[in-house]
PDB file of C-alpha atoms in Angstrom:
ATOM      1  CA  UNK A  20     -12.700  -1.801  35.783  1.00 43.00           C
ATOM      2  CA  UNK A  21     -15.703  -2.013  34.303  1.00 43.00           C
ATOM      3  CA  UNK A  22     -15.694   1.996  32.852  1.00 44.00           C
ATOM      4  CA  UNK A  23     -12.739   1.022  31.359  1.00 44.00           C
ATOM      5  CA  UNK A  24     -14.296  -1.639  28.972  1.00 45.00           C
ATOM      6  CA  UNK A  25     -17.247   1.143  28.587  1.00 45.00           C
ATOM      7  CA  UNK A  26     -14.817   3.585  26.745  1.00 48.00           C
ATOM      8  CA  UNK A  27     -13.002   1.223  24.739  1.00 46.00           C
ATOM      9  CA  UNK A  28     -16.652  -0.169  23.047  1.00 50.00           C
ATOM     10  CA  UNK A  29     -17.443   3.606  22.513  1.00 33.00           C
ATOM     11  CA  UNK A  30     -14.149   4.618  20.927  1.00 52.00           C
ATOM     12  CA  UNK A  31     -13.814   1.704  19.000  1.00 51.00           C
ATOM     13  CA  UNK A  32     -15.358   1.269  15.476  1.00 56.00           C
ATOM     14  CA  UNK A  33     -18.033  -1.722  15.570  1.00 60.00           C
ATOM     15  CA  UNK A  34     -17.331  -1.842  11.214  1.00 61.00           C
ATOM     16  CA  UNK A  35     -16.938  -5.566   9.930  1.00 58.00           C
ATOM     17  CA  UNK A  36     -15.739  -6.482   6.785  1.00 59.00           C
ATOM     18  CA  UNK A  37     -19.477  -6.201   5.625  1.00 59.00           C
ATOM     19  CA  UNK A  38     -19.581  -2.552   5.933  1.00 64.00           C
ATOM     20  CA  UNK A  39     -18.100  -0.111   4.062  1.00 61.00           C
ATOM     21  CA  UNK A  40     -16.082   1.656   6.525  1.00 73.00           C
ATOM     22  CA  UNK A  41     -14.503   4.219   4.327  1.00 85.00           C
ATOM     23  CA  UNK A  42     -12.470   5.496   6.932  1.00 86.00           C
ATOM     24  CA  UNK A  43      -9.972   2.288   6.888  1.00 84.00           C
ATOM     25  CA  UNK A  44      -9.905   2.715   2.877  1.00 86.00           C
ATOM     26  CA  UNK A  45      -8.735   5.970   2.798  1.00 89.00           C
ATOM     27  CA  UNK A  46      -5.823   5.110   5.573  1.00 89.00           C
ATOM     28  CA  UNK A  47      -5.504   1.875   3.483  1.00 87.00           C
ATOM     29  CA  UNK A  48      -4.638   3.557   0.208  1.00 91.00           C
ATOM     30  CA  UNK A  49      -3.067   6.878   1.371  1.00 93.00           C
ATOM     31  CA  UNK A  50      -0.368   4.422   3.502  1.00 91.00           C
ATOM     32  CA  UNK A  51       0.099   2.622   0.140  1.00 91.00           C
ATOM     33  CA  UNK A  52       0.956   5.637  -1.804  1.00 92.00           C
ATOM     34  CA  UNK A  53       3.181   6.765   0.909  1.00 93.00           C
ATOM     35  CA  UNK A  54       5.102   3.518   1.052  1.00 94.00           C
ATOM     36  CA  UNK A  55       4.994   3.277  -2.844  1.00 93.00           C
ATOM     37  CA  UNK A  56       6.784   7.007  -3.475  1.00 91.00           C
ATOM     38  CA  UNK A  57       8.887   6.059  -0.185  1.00 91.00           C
ATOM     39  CA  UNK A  58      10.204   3.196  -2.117  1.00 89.00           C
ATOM     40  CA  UNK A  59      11.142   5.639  -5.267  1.00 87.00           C
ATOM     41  CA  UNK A  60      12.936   7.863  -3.441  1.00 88.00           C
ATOM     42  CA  UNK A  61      15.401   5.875  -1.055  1.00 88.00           C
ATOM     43  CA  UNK A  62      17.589   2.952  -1.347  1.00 90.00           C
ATOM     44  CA  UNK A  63      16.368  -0.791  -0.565  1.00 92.00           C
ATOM     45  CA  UNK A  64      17.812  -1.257   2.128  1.00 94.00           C
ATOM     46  CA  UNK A  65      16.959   2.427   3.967  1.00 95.00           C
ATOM     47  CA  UNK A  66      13.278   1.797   3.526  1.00 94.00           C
ATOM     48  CA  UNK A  67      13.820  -1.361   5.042  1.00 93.00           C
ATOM     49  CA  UNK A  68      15.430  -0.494   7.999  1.00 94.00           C
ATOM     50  CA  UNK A  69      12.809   2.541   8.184  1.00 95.00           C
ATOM     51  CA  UNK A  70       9.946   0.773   7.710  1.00 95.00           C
ATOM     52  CA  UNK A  71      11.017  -2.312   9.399  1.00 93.00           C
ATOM     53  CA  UNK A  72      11.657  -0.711  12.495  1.00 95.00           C
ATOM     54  CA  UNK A  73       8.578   1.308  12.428  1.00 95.00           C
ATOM     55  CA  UNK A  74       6.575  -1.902  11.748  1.00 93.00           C
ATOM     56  CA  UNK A  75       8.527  -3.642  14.565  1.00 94.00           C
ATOM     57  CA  UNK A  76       7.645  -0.737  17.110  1.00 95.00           C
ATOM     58  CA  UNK A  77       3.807  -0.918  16.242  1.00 93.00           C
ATOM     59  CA  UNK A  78       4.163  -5.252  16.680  1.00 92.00           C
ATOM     60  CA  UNK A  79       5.556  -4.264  20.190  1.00 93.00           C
ATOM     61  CA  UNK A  80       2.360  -2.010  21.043  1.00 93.00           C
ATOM     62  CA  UNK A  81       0.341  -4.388  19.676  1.00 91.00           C
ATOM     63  CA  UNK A  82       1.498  -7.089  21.889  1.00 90.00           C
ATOM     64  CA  UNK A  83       1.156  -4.545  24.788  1.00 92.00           C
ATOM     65  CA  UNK A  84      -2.003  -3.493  24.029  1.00 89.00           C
ATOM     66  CA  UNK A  85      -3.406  -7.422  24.297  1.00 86.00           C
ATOM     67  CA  UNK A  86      -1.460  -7.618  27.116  1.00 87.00           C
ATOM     68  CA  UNK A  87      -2.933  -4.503  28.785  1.00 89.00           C
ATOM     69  CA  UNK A  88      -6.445  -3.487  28.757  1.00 88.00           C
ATOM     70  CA  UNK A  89      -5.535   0.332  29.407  1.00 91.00           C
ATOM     71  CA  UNK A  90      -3.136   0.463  26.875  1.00 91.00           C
ATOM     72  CA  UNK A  91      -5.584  -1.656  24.594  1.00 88.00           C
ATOM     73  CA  UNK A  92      -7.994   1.302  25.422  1.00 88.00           C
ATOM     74  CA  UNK A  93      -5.932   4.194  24.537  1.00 89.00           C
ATOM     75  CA  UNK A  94      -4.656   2.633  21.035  1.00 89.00           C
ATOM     76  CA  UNK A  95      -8.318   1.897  20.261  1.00 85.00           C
ATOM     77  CA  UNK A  96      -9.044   5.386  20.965  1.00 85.00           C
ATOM     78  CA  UNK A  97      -6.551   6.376  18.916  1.00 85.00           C
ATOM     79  CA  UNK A  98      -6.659   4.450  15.692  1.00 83.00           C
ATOM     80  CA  UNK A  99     -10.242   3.064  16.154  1.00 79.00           C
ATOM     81  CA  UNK A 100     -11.750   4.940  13.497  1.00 79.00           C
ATOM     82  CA  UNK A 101      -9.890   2.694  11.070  1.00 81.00           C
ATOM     83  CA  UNK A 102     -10.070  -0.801  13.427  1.00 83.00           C
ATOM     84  CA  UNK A 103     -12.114  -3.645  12.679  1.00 79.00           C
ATOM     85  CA  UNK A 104     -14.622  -4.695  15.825  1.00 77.00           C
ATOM     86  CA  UNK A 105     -12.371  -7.729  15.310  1.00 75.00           C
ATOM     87  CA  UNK A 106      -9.153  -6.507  15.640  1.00 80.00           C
ATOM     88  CA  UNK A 107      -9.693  -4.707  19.476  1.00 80.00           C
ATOM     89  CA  UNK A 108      -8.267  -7.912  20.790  1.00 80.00           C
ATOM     90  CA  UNK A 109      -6.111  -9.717  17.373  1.00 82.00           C
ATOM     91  CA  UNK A 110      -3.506  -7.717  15.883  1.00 85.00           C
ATOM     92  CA  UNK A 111      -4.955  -4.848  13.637  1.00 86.00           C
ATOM     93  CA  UNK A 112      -4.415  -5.172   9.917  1.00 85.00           C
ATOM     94  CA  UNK A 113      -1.629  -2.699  10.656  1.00 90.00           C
ATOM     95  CA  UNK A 114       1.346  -4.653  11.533  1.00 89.00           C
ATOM     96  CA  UNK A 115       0.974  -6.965   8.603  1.00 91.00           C
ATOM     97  CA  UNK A 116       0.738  -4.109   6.197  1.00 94.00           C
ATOM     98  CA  UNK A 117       4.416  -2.890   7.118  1.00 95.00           C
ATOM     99  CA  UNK A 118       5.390  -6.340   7.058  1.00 94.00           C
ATOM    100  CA  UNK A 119       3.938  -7.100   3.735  1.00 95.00           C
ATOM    101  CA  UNK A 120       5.589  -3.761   2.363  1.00 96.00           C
ATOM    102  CA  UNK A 121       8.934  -4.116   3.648  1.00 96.00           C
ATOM    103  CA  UNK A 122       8.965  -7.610   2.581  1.00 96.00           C
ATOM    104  CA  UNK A 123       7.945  -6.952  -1.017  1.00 96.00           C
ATOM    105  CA  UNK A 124      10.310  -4.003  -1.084  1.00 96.00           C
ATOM    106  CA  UNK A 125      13.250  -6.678   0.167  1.00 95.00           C
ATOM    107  CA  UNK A 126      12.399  -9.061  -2.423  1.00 95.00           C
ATOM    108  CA  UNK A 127      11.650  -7.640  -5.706  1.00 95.00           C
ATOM    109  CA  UNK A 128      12.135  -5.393  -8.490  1.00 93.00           C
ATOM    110  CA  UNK A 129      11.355  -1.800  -7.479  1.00 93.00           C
ATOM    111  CA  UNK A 130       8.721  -1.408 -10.015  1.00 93.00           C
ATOM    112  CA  UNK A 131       7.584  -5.215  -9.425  1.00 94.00           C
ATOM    113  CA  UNK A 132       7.449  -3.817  -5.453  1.00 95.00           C
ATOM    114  CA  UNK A 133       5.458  -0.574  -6.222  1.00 95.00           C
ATOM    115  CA  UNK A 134       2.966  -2.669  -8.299  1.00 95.00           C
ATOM    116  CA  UNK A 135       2.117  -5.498  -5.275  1.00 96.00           C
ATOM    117  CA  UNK A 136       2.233  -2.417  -2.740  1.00 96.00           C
ATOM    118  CA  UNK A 137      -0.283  -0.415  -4.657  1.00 95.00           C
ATOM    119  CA  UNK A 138      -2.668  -3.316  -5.671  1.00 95.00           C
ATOM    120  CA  UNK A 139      -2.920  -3.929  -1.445  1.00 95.00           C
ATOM    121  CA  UNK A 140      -3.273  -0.026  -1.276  1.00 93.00           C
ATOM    122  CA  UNK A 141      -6.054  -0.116  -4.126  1.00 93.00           C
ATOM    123  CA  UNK A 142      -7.078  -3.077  -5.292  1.00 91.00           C
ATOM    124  CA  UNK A 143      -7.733  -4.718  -1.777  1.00 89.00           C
ATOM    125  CA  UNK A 144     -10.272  -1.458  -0.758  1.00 88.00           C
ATOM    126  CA  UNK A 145     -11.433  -1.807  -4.408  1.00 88.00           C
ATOM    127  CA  UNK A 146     -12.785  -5.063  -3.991  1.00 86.00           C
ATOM    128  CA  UNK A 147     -14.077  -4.542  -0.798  1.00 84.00           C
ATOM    129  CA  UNK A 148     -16.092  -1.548  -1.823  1.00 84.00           C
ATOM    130  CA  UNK A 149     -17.636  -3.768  -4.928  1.00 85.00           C
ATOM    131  CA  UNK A 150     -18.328  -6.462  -2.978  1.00 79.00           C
ATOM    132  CA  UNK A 151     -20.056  -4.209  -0.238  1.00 79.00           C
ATOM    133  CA  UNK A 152     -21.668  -1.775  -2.850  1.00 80.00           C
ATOM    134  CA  UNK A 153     -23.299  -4.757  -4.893  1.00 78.00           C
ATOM    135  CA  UNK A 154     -24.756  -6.218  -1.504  1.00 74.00           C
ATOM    136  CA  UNK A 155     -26.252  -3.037  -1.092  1.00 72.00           C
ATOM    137  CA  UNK A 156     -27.347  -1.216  -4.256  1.00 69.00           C
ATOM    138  CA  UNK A 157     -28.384  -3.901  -6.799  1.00 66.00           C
ATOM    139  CA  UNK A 158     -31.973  -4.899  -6.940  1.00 60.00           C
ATOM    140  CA  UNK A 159     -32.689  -8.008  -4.393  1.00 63.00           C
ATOM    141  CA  UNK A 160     -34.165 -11.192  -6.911  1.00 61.00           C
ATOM    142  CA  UNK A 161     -32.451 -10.085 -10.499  1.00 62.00           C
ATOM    143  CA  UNK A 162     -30.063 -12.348 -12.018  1.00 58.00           C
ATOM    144  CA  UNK A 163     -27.635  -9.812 -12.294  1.00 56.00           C
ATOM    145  CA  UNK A 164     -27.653  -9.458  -8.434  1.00 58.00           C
ATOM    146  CA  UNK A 165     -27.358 -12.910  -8.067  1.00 63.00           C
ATOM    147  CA  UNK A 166     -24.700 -13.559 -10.394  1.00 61.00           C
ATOM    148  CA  UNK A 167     -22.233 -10.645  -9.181  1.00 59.00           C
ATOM    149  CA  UNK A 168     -23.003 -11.573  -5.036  1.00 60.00           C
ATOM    150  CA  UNK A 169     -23.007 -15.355  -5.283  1.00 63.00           C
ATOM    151  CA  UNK A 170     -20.506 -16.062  -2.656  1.00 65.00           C
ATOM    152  CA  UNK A 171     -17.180 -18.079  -3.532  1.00 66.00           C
ATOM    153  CA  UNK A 172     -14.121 -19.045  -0.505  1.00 61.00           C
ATOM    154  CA  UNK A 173     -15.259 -17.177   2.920  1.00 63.00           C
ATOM    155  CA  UNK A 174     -17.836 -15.375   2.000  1.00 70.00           C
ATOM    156  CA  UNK A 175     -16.163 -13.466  -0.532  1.00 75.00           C
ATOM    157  CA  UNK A 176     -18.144 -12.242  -3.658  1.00 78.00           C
ATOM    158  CA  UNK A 177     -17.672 -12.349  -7.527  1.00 82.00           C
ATOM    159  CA  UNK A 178     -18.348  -8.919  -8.033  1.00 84.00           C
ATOM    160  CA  UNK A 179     -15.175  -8.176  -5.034  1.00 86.00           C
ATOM    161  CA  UNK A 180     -13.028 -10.274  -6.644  1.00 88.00           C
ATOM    162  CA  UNK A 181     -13.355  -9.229 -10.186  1.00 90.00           C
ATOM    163  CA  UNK A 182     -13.537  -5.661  -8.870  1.00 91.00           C
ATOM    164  CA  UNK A 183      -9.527  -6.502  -7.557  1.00 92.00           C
ATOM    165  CA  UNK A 184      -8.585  -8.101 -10.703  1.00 95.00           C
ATOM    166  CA  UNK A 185      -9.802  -5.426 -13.153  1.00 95.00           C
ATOM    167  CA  UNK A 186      -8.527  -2.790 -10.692  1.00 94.00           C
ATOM    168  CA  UNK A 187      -4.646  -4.499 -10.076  1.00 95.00           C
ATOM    169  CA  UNK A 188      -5.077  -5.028 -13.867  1.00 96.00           C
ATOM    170  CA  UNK A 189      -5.395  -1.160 -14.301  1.00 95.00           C
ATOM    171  CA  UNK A 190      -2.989  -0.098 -11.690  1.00 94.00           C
ATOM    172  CA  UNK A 191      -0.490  -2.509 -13.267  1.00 94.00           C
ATOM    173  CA  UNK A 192      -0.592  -0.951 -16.943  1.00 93.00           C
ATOM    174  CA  UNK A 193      -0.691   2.146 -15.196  1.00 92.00           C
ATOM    175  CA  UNK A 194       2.792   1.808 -13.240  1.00 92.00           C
ATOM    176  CA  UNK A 195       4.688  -0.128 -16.231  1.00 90.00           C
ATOM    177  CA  UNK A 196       3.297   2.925 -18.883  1.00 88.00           C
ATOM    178  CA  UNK A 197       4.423   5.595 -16.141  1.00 87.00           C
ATOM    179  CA  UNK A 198       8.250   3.406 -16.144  1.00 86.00           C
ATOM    180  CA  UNK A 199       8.262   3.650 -19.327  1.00 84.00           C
ATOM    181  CA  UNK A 200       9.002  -0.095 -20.085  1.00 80.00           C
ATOM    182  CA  UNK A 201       9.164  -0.943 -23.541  1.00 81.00           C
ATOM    183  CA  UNK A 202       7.922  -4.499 -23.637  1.00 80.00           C
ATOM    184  CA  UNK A 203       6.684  -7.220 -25.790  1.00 83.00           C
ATOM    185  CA  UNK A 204       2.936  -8.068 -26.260  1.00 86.00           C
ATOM    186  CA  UNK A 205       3.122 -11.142 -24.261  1.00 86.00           C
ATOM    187  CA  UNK A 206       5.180 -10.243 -21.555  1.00 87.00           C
ATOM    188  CA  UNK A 207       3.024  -6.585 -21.001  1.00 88.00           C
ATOM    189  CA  UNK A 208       0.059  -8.456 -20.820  1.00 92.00           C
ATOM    190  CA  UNK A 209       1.914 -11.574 -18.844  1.00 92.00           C
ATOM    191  CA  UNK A 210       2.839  -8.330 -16.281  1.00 92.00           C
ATOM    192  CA  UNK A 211      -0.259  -6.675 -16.461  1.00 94.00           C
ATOM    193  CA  UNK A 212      -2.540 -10.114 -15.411  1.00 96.00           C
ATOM    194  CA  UNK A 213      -0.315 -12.294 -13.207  1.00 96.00           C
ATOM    195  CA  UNK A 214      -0.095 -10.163 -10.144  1.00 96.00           C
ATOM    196  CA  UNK A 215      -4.113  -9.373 -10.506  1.00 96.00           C
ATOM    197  CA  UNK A 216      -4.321 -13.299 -10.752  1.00 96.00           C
ATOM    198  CA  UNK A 217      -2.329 -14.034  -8.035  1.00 96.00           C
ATOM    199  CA  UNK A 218      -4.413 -11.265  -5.547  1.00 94.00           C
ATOM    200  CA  UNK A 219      -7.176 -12.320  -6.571  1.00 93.00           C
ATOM    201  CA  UNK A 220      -6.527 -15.892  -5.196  1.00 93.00           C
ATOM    202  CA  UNK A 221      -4.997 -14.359  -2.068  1.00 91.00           C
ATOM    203  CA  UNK A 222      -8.285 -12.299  -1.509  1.00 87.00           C
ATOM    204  CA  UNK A 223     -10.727 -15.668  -2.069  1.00 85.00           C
ATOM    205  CA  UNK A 224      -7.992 -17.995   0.095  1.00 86.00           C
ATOM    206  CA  UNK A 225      -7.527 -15.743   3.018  1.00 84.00           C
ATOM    207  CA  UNK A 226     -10.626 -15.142   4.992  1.00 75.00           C
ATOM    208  CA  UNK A 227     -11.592 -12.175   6.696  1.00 69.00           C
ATOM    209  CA  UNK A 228     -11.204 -11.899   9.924  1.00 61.00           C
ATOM    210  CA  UNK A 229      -8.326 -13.694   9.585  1.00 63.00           C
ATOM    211  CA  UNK A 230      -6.927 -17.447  10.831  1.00 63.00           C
ATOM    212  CA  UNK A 231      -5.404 -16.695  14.489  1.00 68.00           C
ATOM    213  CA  UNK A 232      -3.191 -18.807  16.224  1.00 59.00           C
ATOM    214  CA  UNK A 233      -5.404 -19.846  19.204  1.00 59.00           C
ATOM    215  CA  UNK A 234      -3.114 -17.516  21.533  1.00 61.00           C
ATOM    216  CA  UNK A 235      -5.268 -14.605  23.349  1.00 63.00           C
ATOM    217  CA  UNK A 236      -1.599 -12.978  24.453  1.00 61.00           C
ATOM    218  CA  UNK A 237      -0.136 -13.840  20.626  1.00 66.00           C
ATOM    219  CA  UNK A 238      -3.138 -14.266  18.126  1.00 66.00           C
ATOM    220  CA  UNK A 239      -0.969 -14.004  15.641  1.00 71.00           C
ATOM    221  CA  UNK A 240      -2.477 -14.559  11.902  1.00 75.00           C
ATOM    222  CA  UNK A 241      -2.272 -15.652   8.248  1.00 79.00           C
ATOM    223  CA  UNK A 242      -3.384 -11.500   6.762  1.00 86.00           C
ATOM    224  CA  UNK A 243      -4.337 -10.674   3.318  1.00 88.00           C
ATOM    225  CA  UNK A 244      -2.274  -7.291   4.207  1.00 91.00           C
ATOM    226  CA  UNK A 245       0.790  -9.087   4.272  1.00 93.00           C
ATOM    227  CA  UNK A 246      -0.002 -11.934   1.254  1.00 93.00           C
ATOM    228  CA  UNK A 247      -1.210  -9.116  -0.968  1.00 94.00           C
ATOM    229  CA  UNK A 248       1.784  -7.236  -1.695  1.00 96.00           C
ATOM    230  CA  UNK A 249       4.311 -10.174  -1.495  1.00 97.00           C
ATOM    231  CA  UNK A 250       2.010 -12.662  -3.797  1.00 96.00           C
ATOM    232  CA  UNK A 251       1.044 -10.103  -5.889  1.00 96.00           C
ATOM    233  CA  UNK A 252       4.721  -9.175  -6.756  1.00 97.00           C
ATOM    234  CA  UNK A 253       5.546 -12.465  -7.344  1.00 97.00           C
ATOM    235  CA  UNK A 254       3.116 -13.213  -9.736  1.00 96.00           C
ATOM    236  CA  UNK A 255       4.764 -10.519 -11.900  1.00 95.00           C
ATOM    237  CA  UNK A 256       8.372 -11.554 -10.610  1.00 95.00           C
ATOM    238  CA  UNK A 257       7.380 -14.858 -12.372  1.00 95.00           C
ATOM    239  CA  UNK A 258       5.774 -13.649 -15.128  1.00 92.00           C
ATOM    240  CA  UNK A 259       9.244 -11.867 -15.628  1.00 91.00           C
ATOM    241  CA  UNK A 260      11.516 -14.402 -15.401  1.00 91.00           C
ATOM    242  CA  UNK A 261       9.351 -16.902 -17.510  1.00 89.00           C
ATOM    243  CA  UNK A 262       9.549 -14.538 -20.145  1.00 85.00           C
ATOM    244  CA  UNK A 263      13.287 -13.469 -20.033  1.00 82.00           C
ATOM    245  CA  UNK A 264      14.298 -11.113 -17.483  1.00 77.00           C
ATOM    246  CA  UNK A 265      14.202  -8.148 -19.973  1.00 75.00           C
ATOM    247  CA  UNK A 266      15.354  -4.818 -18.578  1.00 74.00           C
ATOM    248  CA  UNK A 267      12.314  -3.555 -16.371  1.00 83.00           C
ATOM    249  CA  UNK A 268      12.742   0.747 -15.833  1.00 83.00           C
ATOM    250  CA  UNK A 269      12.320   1.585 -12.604  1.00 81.00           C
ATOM    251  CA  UNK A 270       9.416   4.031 -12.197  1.00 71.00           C
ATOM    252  CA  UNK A 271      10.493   7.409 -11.431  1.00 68.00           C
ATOM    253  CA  UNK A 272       9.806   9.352  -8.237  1.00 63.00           C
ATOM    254  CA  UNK A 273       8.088  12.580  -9.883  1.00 49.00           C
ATOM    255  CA  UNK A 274       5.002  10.419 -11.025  1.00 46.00           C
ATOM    256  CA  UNK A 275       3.844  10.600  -7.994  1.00 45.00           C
ATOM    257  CA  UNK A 276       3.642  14.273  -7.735  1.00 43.00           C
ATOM    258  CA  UNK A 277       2.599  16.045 -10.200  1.00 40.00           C
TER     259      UNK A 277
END
């Protein structure tokens, strides 16, 4: 009934992609560190099963929940800290993210894999948090605000896009220095830019909130969550290949912990 819809507006979070919502960034980059060390420490094909099957249990509630407008109201209650005001009735952001992880884990390189998982984990909350932290915090009229919020695809800004290159960029030196891969100038550097290139692109082409199929029982979607990891991987995968396959460590488990 009608107290029913009353408690799911009051558990739910009413953030947009506008707000800061620093909730959903910590869960977005703690997951990715989890997933990322997950991958170092198991075989291929155990994280997938794992991971697949978790990600397949949350699609099933998630199809429930839009089915069910009790069971909408108790996952809301539940994970609505971190929900969108969109996502109460889409899919959250949640079932792409395991699918974009176990799909970049199935298809590439484990340290190519750890690199596309970790710029979704950081790079995607990094460039939200620029974009959202210009808007706020620089001076209204100055050219320097003007420049860094003009708006590009979807109402995405300069400053949040550069802010996921030069972060990707960063994380990407970081993971192939931690591997230990002894590389060439141009293929580091080929490495190092082409999966910040190529999630950059993903975060101007995919809007937010996302495309839906026009299904209210199945509003199924084309996510940056899920293009992230696997575009951003293959812009190094490429970048690899162009330039000769060379051997590629695979970055070891203890980085991750001290």
């Amino acid at each position: 009934g009608g107290g029913g819809g009353e408690e799911e507006e009051a558990v739910v979070s009413k953030n947009t992609r506008n707000d800061m919502h620093i909730e959903r960034k910590v869960f977005h980059v703690l997951g990715g560190f989890f997933f990322a060390a997950a991958r170092l420490h198991c075989s291929r094909i155990f994280f997938a099963q794992t991971i697949g099957a978790l990600g397949l249990a949350v699609f099933l509630v998630e199809l429930g929940r839009l089915r069910s407008k009790r069971l909408n109201v108790i996952v809301c209650k539940v994970l609505g800290l971190v929900m969108r005001a969109h996502e109460r009735q889409q899919f959250s952001g949640m079932s792409y993210y395991l699918l974009g992880v176990t799909s970049t884990v199935l298809l590439f390189h484990p340290t190519i894999a750890v690199i596309g998982i970790l710029a979704l984990a950081i790079g995607d909350p990094a460039a939200s948090f620029v974009g959202v932290a210009t808007r706020k915090f620089l001076p209204d009229g100055g050219l320097a605000a003007r420049v860094v919020t003009m708006r590009l695809l979807h109402g995405k800004s300069l400053a949040g896009t550069l802010g996921f290159f030069l972060c990707t960029s960063a994380l990407s030196y970081f993971v192939l220095a931690a591997a230990g891969a002894t590389l060439t100038a141009p293929l580091a550097l080929a490495l190092i830019l082409a999966p910040a290139l190529m999630g950059a692109i993903v975060e101007l082409v995919v809007p937010s909130p996302n495309l839906v199929l026009p299904f209210k029982s199945f509003p199924l979607g084309l996510d940056d969550n899920f293009m992230l990891p696997v575009m951003s991987s293959l812009g190094a995968h490429i970048a690899w290949k162009l330039l000769g396959s060379p051997l590629l460590p695979v970055l070891r488990p203890f980085v991750y912990w001290g």
